Tab-separated table of N, CA and C in Angstrom:
chain	number	residue	atom	x	y	z
A	1	MET	N	89.066	92.564	102.426
A	1	MET	CA	89.776	91.361	102.570
A	1	MET	C	90.494	91.322	103.972
A	2	GLU	N	90.257	90.320	104.720
A	2	GLU	CA	90.816	90.196	106.084
A	2	GLU	C	92.312	89.836	106.004
A	3	GLU	N	93.081	90.602	106.861
A	3	GLU	CA	94.533	90.348	106.881
A	3	GLU	C	94.856	89.099	107.631
A	4	SER	N	95.866	88.356	107.190
A	4	SER	CA	96.358	87.186	107.886
A	4	SER	C	97.259	87.636	109.069
A	5	ILE	N	97.342	86.798	110.081
A	5	ILE	CA	98.159	87.057	111.174
A	5	ILE	C	99.634	87.288	110.607
A	6	CYS	N	99.978	86.452	109.623
A	6	CYS	CA	101.351	86.506	109.097
A	6	CYS	C	101.744	87.905	108.421
A	7	ASP	N	100.693	88.581	108.079
A	7	ASP	CA	100.898	89.888	107.409
A	7	ASP	C	101.527	90.923	108.348
A	8	SER	N	101.421	90.667	109.661
A	8	SER	CA	101.920	91.636	110.693
A	8	SER	C	103.330	91.251	111.207
A	9	PHE	N	103.801	90.218	110.775
A	9	PHE	CA	105.120	89.677	111.310
A	9	PHE	C	106.007	89.222	110.158
A	10	GLU	N	107.316	89.288	110.360
A	10	GLU	CA	108.219	88.597	109.434
A	10	GLU	C	109.276	87.870	110.231
A	11	LYS	N	109.756	86.730	109.702
A	11	LYS	CA	110.776	85.913	110.325
A	11	LYS	C	112.087	86.239	109.758
A	12	ARG	N	113.033	86.643	110.543
A	12	ARG	CA	114.409	87.006	110.033
A	12	ARG	C	115.195	85.616	109.788
A	13	ASP	N	116.308	85.766	109.125
A	13	ASP	CA	117.140	84.559	108.897
A	13	ASP	C	117.706	83.960	110.164
A	14	ASP	N	117.817	84.756	111.236
A	14	ASP	CA	118.276	84.159	112.563
A	14	ASP	C	117.198	83.503	113.345
A	15	GLY	N	115.928	83.449	112.717
A	15	GLY	CA	114.840	82.827	113.432
A	15	GLY	C	113.973	83.727	114.361
A	16	ILE	N	114.351	84.917	114.468
A	16	ILE	CA	113.623	85.825	115.308
A	16	ILE	C	112.456	86.447	114.487
A	17	TRP	N	111.318	86.413	115.152
A	17	TRP	CA	110.104	87.105	114.587
A	17	TRP	C	110.002	88.531	114.937
A	18	VAL	N	109.744	89.370	113.931
A	18	VAL	CA	109.676	90.895	114.195
A	18	VAL	C	108.282	91.321	113.752
A	19	ALA	N	107.620	92.118	114.589
A	19	ALA	CA	106.354	92.680	114.230
A	19	ALA	C	106.597	93.840	113.253
A	20	THR	N	105.843	93.823	112.132
A	20	THR	CA	106.005	94.849	111.123
A	20	THR	C	104.922	96.023	111.221
A	21	LYS	N	103.853	95.677	111.999
A	21	LYS	CA	102.760	96.603	112.235
A	21	LYS	C	102.014	96.135	113.475
A	22	PRO	N	101.189	97.044	114.094
A	22	PRO	CA	100.505	96.723	115.343
A	22	PRO	C	99.582	95.501	115.133
A	23	TYR	N	99.528	94.715	116.137
A	23	TYR	CA	98.678	93.468	116.148
A	23	TYR	C	98.283	93.106	117.512
A	24	ASP	N	97.052	92.650	117.700
A	24	ASP	CA	96.541	92.199	119.024
A	24	ASP	C	96.589	90.710	118.966
A	25	VAL	N	97.522	90.114	119.692
A	25	VAL	CA	97.673	88.671	119.828
A	25	VAL	C	96.806	88.158	120.959
A	26	PRO	N	95.943	87.176	120.686
A	26	PRO	CA	95.143	86.715	121.787
A	26	PRO	C	95.982	86.069	122.906
A	27	GLY	N	95.828	86.640	124.087
A	27	GLY	CA	96.738	86.228	125.267
A	27	GLY	C	96.141	84.963	125.947
A	28	PRO	N	96.943	84.418	126.801
A	28	PRO	CA	96.470	83.158	127.509
A	28	PRO	C	95.388	83.338	128.487
A	29	THR	N	95.116	84.617	128.885
A	29	THR	CA	94.050	84.917	129.869
A	29	THR	C	92.752	85.442	129.144
A	30	GLY	N	92.903	85.493	127.785
A	30	GLY	CA	91.728	86.010	126.967
A	30	GLY	C	91.812	87.458	126.700
A	31	MET	N	92.716	88.114	127.348
A	31	MET	CA	92.970	89.550	127.017
A	31	MET	C	93.983	89.672	125.945
A	32	PRO	N	93.869	90.539	125.046
A	32	PRO	CA	94.810	90.669	123.865
A	32	PRO	C	96.159	91.245	124.387
A	33	ILE	N	97.173	90.744	123.708
A	33	ILE	CA	98.505	91.310	123.956
A	33	ILE	C	98.849	92.236	122.784
A	34	ARG	N	98.983	93.506	123.052
A	34	ARG	CA	99.319	94.505	121.990
A	34	ARG	C	100.685	94.436	121.626
A	35	VAL	N	100.948	94.147	120.322
A	35	VAL	CA	102.327	94.042	119.754
A	35	VAL	C	102.460	95.292	118.849
A	36	GLY	N	103.638	95.886	118.985
A	36	GLY	CA	103.982	97.066	118.183
A	36	GLY	C	105.052	96.787	117.205
A	37	PRO	N	105.126	97.602	116.127
A	37	PRO	CA	106.126	97.433	115.131
A	37	PRO	C	107.590	97.392	115.740
A	38	GLY	N	108.425	96.447	115.338
A	38	GLY	CA	109.774	96.436	115.774
A	38	GLY	C	109.991	95.444	116.954
A	39	MET	N	108.893	95.019	117.663
A	39	MET	CA	108.988	94.097	118.731
A	39	MET	C	109.522	92.762	118.197
A	40	GLU	N	110.484	92.157	118.911
A	40	GLU	CA	111.088	90.859	118.534
A	40	GLU	C	110.654	89.739	119.413
A	41	PHE	N	110.544	88.517	118.848
A	41	PHE	CA	110.137	87.387	119.579
A	41	PHE	C	110.875	86.182	119.140
A	42	ARG	N	111.480	85.507	120.141
A	42	ARG	CA	112.254	84.271	119.920
A	42	ARG	C	111.486	83.018	120.431
A	43	LEU	N	111.691	81.898	119.764
A	43	LEU	CA	111.097	80.684	120.181
A	43	LEU	C	111.607	80.355	121.667
A	44	GLY	N	110.686	79.963	122.470
A	44	GLY	CA	111.014	79.534	123.842
A	44	GLY	C	110.973	80.666	124.859
A	45	LEU	N	110.824	81.898	124.387
A	45	LEU	CA	110.718	83.009	125.326
A	45	LEU	C	109.299	83.604	125.383
A	46	GLN	N	108.757	83.722	126.592
A	46	GLN	CA	107.404	84.175	126.770
A	46	GLN	C	107.352	85.710	126.899
A	47	HIS	N	106.351	86.273	126.307
A	47	HIS	CA	105.971	87.686	126.433
A	47	HIS	C	104.570	87.692	127.027
A	48	MET	N	104.437	88.256	128.206
A	48	MET	CA	103.158	88.296	128.886
A	48	MET	C	102.464	86.927	128.972
A	49	GLY	N	103.243	85.884	129.184
A	49	GLY	CA	102.715	84.544	129.401
A	49	GLY	C	102.524	83.778	128.134
A	50	LEU	N	102.985	84.216	126.983
A	50	LEU	CA	102.796	83.502	125.760
A	50	LEU	C	104.082	83.548	124.933
A	51	ASP	N	104.446	82.323	124.370
A	51	ASP	CA	105.563	82.252	123.431
A	51	ASP	C	105.022	82.644	122.050
A	52	ILE	N	105.178	83.925	121.750
A	52	ILE	CA	104.521	84.460	120.522
A	52	ILE	C	105.188	83.862	119.268
A	53	ALA	N	106.493	83.642	119.333
A	53	ALA	CA	107.154	83.045	118.164
A	53	ALA	C	106.569	81.688	117.935
A	54	ASN	N	106.348	80.863	118.922
A	54	ASN	CA	105.787	79.523	118.708
A	54	ASN	C	104.314	79.680	118.252
A	55	TRP	N	103.626	80.559	118.791
A	55	TRP	CA	102.182	80.839	118.386
A	55	TRP	C	102.094	81.179	116.920
A	56	LEU	N	103.053	82.007	116.460
A	56	LEU	CA	103.105	82.290	115.041
A	56	LEU	C	103.303	81.146	114.205
A	57	GLU	N	104.243	80.293	114.606
A	57	GLU	CA	104.578	79.081	113.818
A	57	GLU	C	103.419	78.102	113.850
A	58	GLU	N	102.758	78.031	115.006
A	58	GLU	CA	101.588	77.060	115.100
A	58	GLU	C	100.378	77.575	114.245
A	59	ASN	N	100.421	78.869	113.913
A	59	ASN	CA	99.288	79.388	113.151
A	59	ASN	C	99.684	79.544	111.692
A	60	GLY	N	100.773	78.790	111.221
A	60	GLY	CA	101.101	78.697	109.832
A	60	GLY	C	102.008	79.797	109.265
A	61	CYS	N	102.628	80.648	110.125
A	61	CYS	CA	103.404	81.667	109.680
A	61	CYS	C	104.919	81.260	109.457
A	62	GLY	N	105.318	80.114	109.940
A	62	GLY	CA	106.672	79.659	109.880
A	62	GLY	C	106.906	79.009	108.631
């Protein structure tokens, strides 16, 4: 069974997304962005050119 994107992240009560396990997010240049457990993402802040929190919400994780 294929894992969902959402299985690798959780959204805290304060709105911050936290990676729970490694995941390769498709980056804006086509190269994956390696995300490790414990990394935090906030709406409106970019990591390597991508707002990962927004990307998670656009992909149904919010």
